[in-house]
Short mmCIF file of C-alpha atoms in Angstrom, two decimals:
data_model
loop_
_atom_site.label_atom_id
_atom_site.label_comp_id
_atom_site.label_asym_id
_atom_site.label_seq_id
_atom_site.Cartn_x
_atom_site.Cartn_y
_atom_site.Cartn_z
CA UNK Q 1 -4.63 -12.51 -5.60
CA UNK Q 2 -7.87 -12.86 -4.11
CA UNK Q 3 -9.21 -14.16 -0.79
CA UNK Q 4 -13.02 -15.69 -0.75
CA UNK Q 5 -14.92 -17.10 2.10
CA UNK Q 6 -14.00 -20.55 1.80
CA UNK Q 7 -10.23 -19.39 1.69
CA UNK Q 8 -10.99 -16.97 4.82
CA UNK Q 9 -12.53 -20.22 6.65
CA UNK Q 10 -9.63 -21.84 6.27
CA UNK Q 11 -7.17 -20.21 6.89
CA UNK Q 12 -8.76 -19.52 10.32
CA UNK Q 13 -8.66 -23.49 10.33
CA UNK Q 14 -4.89 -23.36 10.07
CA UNK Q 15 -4.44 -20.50 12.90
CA UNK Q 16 -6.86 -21.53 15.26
CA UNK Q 17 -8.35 -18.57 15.55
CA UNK Q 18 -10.34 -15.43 12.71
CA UNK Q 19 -7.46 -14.53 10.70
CA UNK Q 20 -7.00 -10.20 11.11
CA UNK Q 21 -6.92 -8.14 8.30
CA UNK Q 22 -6.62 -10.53 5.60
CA UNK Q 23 -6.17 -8.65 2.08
CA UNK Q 24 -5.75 -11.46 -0.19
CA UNK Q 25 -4.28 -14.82 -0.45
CA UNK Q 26 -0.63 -14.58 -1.71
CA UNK Q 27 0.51 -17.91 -2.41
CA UNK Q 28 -1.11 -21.48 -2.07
CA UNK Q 29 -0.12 -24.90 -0.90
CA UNK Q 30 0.33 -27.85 -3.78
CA UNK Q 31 -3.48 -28.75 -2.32
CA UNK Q 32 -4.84 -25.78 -3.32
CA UNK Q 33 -5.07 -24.04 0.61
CA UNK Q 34 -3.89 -20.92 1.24
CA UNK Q 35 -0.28 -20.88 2.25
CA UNK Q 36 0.23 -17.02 2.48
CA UNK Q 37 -1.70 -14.53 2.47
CA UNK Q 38 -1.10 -10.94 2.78
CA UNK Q 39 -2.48 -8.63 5.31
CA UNK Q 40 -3.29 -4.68 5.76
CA UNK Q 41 -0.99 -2.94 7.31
CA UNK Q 42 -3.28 -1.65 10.31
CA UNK Q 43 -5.81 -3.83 11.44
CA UNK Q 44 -9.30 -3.27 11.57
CA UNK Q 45 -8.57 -1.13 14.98
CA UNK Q 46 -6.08 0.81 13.64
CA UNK Q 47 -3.38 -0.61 15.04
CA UNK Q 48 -0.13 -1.39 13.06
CA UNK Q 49 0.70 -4.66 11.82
CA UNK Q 50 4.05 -4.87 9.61
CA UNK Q 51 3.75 -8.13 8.57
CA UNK Q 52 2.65 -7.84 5.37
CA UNK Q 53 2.81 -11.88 4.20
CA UNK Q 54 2.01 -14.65 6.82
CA UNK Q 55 2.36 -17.80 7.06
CA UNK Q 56 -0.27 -19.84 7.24
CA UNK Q 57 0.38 -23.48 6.26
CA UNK Q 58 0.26 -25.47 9.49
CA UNK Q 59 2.46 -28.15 8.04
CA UNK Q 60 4.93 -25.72 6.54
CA UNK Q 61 4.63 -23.57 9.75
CA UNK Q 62 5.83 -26.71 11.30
CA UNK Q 63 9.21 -27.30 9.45
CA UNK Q 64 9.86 -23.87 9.62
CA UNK Q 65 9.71 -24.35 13.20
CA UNK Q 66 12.18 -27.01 13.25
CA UNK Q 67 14.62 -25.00 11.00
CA UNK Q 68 14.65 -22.21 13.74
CA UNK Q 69 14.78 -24.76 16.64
CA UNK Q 70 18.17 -26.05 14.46
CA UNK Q 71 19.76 -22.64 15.18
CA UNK Q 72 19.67 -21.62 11.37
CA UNK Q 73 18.81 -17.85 11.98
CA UNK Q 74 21.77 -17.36 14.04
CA UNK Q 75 23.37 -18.86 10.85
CA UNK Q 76 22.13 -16.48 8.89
CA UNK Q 77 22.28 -13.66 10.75
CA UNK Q 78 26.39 -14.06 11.43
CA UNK Q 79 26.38 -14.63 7.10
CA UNK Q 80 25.26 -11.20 7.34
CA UNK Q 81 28.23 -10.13 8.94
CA UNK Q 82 31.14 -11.37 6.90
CA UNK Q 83 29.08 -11.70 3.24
CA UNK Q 84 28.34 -8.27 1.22
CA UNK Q 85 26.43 -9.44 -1.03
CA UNK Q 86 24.27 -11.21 0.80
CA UNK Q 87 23.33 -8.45 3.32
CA UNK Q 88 22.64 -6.43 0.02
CA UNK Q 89 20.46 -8.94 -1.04
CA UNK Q 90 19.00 -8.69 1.86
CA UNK Q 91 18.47 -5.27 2.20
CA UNK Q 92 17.28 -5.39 -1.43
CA UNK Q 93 14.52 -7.75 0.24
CA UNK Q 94 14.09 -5.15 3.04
CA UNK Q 95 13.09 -2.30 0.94
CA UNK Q 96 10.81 -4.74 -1.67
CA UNK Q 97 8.67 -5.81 1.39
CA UNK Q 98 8.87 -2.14 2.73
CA UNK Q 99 7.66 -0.64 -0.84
CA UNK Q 100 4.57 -3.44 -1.19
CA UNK Q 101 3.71 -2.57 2.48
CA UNK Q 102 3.62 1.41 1.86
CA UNK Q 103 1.71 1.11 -1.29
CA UNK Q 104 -0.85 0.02 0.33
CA UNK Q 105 -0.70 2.02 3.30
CA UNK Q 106 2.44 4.22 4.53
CA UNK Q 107 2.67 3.59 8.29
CA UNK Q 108 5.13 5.80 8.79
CA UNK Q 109 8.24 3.71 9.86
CA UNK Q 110 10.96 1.23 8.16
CA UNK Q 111 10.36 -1.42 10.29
CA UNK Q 112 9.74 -4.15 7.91
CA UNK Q 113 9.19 -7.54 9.51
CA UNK Q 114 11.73 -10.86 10.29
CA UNK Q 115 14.27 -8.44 11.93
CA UNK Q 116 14.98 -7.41 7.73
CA UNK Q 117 17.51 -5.78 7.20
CA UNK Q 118 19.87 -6.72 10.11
CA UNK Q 119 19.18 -10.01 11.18
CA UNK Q 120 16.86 -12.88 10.41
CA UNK Q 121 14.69 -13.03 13.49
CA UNK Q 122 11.45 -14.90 12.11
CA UNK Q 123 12.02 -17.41 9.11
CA UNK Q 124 8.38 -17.90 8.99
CA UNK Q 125 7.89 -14.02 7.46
CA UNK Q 126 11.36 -14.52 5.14
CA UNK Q 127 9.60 -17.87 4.05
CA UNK Q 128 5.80 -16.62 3.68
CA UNK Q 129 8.09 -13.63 1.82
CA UNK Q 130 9.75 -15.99 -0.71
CA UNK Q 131 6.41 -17.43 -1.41
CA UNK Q 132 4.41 -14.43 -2.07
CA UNK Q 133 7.71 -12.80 -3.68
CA UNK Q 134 8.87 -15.86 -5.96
CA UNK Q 135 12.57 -16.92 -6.12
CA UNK Q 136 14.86 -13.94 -5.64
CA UNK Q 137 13.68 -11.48 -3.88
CA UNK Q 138 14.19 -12.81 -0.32
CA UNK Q 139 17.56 -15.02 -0.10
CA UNK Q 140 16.78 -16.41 3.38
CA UNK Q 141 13.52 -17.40 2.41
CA UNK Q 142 14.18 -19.01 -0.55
CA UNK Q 143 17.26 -20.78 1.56
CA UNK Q 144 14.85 -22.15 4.25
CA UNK Q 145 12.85 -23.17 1.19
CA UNK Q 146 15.39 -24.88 -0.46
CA UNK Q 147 16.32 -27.34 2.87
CA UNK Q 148 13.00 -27.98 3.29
CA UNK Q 149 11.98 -29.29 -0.42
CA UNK Q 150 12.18 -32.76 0.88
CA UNK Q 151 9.12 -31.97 2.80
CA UNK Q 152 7.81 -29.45 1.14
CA UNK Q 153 5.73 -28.77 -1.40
CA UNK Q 154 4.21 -32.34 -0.89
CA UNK Q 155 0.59 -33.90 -0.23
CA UNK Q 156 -2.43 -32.52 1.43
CA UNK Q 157 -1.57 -29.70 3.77
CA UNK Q 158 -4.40 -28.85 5.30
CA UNK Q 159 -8.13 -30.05 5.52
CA UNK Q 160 -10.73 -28.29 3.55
CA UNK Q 161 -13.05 -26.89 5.37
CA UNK Q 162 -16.80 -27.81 5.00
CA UNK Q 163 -19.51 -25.45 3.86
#
């Protein structure tokens, strides 16, 4: 996992803005683009930021948003409830993301990202998880990928930006 200029350029395409902290890119689109990449856990000021992967895939961003607008966290997060092995799973998930995070740099707390390991409060992290993760670490993610394989992986995602 690497991150060069050209990948840094765009992926700032994709955001609309410099992406922060930017350690490497963690998973790419069928085009080629960066689709994840994986960040420090402080940014360059110091400050925290737990979100180790992030989604950066505009067009995936986009069904992910539609999957959340649909109500399926809620989904998930009442699965959590009343299924035991899933909520292990997930808290298997949890402590993965957690581990990868403090290996890099400990920041002191076990807040992960997503709302992990209680509820599912971002799909885009559990997704840009999956991604970076590969099938079975992350059971949400790899859920929200799973409904959205009609879409997704598929085409050109994102234009490449000119040197």
């Amino acid at each position: 996992m690497t991150v060069s200029d050209e990948d840094l350029a765009i992926v700032a395409e994709q955001l609309g803005r410099a992406p922060r902290g930017v350690r490497a890119v963690a998973a790419r689109c069928p085009s080629g683009h960066p689709a994840v990449v994986r960040t420090s856990p402080r940014l360059e000021d110091g400050t925290p930021f737990p979100t180790l992967y992030y989604l950066t895939c505009s067009r995936l961003n986009s069904y992910v948003s539609r999957l959340e607008g649909a109500g399926l966290m809620k989904e998930m997060t009442d699965r959590l409830a009343t299924d035991e092995q899933l909520a292990e799973r997930y808290r298997f998930a949890h402590e993965s993301y957690l581990a990868e995070r403090d290996a890099i740099e400990p920041l002191g707390t076990t807040v992960t990202a997503g709302g992990m390991p209680d509820r599912v409060k971002c799909l885009h992290v559990h997704v840009a998880h999956s991604l970076a993760a590969g099938p079975g670490v992350n059971p949400f993610g790899d859920e929200a990928l799973e409904q959205l394989a009609q879409w997704w992986p598929s085409g050109e995602c994102a234009s490449k930006v000119k040197n």
